[in-house]
Coordinates of C-alpha atoms in Angstrom, one line a residue:
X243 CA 46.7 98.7 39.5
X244 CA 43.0 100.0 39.4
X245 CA 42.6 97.5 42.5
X246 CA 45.3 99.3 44.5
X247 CA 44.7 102.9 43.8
X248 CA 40.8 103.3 43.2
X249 CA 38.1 103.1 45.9
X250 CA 35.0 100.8 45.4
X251 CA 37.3 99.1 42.7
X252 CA 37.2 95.3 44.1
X253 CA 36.3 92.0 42.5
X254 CA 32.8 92.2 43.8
X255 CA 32.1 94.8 41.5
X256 CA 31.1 94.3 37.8
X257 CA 29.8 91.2 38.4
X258 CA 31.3 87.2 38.6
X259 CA 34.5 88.2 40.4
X260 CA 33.5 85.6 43.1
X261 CA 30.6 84.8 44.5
X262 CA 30.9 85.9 48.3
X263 CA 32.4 88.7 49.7
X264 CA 33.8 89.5 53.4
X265 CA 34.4 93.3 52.2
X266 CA 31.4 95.2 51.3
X267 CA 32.7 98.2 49.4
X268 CA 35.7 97.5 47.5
X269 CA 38.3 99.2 48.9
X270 CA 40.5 97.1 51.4
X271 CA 43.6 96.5 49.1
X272 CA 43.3 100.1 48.1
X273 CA 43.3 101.4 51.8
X274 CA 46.5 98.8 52.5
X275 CA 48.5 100.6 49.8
X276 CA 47.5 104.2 51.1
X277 CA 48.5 103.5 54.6
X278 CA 51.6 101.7 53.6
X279 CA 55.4 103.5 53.3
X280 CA 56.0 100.8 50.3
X281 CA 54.3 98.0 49.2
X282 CA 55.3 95.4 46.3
X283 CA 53.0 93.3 43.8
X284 CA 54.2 89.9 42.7
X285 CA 51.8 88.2 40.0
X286 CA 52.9 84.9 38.6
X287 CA 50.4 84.8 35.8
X288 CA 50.4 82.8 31.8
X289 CA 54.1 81.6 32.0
X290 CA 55.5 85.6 33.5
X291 CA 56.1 87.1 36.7
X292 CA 55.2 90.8 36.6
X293 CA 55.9 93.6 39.1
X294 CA 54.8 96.8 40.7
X295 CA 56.1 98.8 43.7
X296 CA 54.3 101.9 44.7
X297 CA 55.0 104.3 47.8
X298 CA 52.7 105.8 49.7
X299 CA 50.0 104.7 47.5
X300 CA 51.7 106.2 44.1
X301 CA 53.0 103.8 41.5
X302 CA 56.9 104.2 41.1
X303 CA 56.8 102.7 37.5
X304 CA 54.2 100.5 35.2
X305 CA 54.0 96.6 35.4
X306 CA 56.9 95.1 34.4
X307 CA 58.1 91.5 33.7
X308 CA 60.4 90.5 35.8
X309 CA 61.0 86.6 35.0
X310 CA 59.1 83.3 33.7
X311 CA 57.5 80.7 35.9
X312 CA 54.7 77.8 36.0
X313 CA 52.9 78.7 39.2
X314 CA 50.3 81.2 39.5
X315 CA 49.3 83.2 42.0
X316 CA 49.7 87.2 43.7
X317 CA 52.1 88.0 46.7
X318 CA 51.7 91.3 48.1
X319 CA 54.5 92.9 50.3
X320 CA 53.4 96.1 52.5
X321 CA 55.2 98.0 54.9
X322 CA 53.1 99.6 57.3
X323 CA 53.4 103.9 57.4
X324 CA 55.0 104.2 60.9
X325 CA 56.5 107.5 61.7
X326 CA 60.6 107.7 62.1
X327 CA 62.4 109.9 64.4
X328 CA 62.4 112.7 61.9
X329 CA 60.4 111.8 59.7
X330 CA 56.4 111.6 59.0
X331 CA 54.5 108.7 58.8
X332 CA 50.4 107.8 60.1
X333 CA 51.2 105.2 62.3
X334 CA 53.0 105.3 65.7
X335 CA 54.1 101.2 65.5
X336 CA 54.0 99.0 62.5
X337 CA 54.2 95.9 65.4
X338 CA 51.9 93.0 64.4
X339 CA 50.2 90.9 66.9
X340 CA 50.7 88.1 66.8
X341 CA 48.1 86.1 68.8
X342 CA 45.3 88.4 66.9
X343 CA 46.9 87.4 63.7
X344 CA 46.8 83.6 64.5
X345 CA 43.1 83.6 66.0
X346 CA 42.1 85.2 62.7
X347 CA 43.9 82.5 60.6
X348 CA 42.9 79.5 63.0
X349 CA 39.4 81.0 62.3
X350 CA 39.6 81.1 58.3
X351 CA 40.9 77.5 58.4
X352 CA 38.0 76.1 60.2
X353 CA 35.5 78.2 58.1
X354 CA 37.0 77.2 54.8
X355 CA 37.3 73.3 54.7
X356 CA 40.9 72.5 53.5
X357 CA 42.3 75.6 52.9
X358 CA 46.0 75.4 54.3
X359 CA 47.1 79.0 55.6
X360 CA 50.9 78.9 56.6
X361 CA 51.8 81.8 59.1
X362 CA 55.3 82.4 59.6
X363 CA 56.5 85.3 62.0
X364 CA 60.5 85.8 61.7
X365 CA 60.9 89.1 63.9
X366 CA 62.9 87.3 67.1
X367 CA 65.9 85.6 66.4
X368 CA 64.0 82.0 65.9
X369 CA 61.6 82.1 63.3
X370 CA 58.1 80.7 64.1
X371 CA 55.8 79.1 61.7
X372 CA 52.4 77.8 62.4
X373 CA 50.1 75.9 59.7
X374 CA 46.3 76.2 59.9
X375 CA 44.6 72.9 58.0
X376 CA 41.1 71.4 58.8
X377 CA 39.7 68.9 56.8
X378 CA 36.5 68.9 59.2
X379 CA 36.3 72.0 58.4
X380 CA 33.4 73.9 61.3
X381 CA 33.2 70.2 63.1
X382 CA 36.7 70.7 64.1
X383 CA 36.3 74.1 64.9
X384 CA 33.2 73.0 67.8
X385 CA 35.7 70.4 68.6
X386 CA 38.0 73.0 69.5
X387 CA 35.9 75.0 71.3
X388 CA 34.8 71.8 73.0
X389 CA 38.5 70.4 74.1
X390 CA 38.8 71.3 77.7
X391 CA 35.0 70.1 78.2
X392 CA 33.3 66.6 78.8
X393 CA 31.2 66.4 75.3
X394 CA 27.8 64.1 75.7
X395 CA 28.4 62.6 72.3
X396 CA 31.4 62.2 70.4
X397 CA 31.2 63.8 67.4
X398 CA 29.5 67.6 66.6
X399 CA 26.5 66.7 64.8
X400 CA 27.2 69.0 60.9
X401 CA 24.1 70.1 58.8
X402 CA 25.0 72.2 55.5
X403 CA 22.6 73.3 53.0
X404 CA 21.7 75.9 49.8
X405 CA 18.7 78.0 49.3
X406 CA 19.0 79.9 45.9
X407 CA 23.0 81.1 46.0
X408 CA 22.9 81.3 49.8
X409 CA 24.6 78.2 51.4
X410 CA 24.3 77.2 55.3
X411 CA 26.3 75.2 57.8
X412 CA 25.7 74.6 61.1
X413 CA 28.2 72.2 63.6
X414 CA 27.0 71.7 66.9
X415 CA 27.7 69.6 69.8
X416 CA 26.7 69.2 73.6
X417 CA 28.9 69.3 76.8
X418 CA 27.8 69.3 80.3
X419 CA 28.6 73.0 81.4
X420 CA 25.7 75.4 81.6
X421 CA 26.8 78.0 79.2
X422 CA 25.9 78.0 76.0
X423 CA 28.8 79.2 73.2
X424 CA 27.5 79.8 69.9
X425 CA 29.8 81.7 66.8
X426 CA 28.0 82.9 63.9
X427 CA 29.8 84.0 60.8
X428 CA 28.9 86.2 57.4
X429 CA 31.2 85.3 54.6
X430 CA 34.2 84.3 57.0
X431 CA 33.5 87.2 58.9
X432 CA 32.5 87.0 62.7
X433 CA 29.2 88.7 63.7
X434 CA 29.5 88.6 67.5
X435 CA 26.0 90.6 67.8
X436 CA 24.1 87.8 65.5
X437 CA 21.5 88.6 63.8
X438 CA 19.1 86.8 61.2
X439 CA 21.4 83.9 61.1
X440 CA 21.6 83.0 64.8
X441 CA 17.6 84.0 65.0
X442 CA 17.4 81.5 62.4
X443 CA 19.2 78.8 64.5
X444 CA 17.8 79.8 67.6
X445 CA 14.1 79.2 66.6
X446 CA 14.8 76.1 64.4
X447 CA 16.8 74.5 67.2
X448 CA 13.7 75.3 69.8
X449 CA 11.2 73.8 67.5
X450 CA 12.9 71.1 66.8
X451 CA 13.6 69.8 70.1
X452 CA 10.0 70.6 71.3
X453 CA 8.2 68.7 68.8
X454 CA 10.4 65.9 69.3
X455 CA 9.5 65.7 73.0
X456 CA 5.9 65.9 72.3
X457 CA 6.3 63.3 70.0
X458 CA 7.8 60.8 71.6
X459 CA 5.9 62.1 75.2
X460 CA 8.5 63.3 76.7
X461 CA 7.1 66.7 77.2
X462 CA 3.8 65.8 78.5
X463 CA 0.3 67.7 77.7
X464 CA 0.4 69.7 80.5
X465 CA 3.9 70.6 80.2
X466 CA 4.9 73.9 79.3
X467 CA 7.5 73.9 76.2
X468 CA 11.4 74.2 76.7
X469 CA 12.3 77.8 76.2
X470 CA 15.4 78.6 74.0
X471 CA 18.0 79.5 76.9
X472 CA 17.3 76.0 78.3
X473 CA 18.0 74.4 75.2
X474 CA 21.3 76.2 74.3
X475 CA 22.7 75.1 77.9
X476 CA 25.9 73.2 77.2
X477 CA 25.8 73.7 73.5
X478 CA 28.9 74.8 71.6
X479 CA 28.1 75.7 67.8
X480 CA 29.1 77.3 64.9
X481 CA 26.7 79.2 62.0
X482 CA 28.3 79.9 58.6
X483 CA 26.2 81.3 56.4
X484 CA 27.4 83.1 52.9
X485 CA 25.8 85.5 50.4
X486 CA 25.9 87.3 47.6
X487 CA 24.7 90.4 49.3
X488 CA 24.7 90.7 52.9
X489 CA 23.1 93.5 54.8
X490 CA 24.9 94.5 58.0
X491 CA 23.1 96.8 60.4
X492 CA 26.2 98.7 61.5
X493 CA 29.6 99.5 59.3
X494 CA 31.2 97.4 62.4
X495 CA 29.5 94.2 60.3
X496 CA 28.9 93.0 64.0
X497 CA 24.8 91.9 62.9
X498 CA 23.3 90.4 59.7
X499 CA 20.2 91.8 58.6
X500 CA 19.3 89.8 55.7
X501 CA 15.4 88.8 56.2
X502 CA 15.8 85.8 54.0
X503 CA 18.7 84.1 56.1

């Protein structure tokens, strides 16, 4: 209840809820119920099933049991608040899209290795139901990006690592266009302006490959060293990085600032 109807009330907040967090200030769920006409909480929880409607963002009556199961787990119904023909409302369509809908879900599935996300949509008179699934987790996700290209090797080379409570992974793999297409992500969500993160890759990624062609004498004294652009020609990646307490430099969330990253 306090999750539905309070601001800055979210799991994040009090500490342990979980240990990553896509929203920052606690107050998605909350903002849902507000905007929605009616919306309906199902928690299978300890053997019950309890219940909770509210409209308009006010509960209609306390939490109620409403049978017995063995599962666990929350559904939550909402009905967006679209204004009728005489009546008022915040919204002037309550239509879904569906193809932003399904690139968001695709998305989650490749970040978070073996989640399954089933996404039905029963609006037209044949329902449709897609299943997002990836074991490989971000590999598969360069493969896709990859799957209309000629790739110079065949699997996405896949690096993951921890420092402290911040984890890292990184799948990356060549083809032989001259653009470079890179994704970085904060907690699941897509920072299409970078930041730390892809500075991170950027200069690790340049380093690397220059001291392995003065090395091996490839790059020869005289030679200047590769710059970054040249080196992310043809490369498709993915970053995933998540925190406990990322720093955004706009409310958009479109660029990490974390130093540490």
């Amino acid at each position: 209840e306090v999750c539905l109807t309070i601001l800055h009330a979210g799991g994040k907040f009090g500490g342990g809820g979980y240990k990553v967090s896509g929203g920052l200030h606690g107050v998605g769920a909350s903002v849902v119920n507000a905007l929605s006409k009616h919306l309906m909480v199902t928690v299978h929880q300890d053997g019950k099933i309890y219940q909770q409607e509210y409209e308009r963002g006010k509960i209609c009556y306390d939490l109620k049991v409403v049978g017995e199961t063995e599962r666990t787990g929350t559904i939550i119904r909402f009905w967006p608040d679209v204004k009728g023909v005489d009546e008022e409302g915040i919204f002037e369509t309550g239509a879904f899209q569906y193809d932003v809908l399904k690139t968001r879900f695709r998305e989650m599935a490749f970040l978070n290795r073996g989640i399954r996300i089933v996404f039905k949509d029963e609006r037209g008179e044949e329902a449709c139901e897609r299943v997002f699934y990836y074991e490989g987790g971000i590999s598969e996700f360069v493969k896709y990006l990859n799957k209309n290209k000629e790739v110079l090797f065949p699997e996405p080379i896949y690096i993951s690592g921890m420092v402290g409570t911040t984890s890292v992974e990184v799948a990356m793999q060549y083809n032989d266009t001259y653009s470079e297409n890179i994704f970085t992500f904060v907690n699941n969500i897509h920072t299409p302006d970078g930041g730390t993160h892809m500075a991170g890759f950027s200069m690790a990624i340049t380093r690397v490959v220059n001291d392995y062609g003065r090395k091996h004498n490839i790059l020869k004294p005289n030679d200047a060293n590769l710059s970054g652009d040249d080196i992310r020609e043809g490369l498709a990646a993915i970053v995933s990085v998540k925190l406990e307490d990322p720093q955004f430099e706009s409310q958009t969330k479109s660029k990490l600032g974390n130093s540490e990253v």
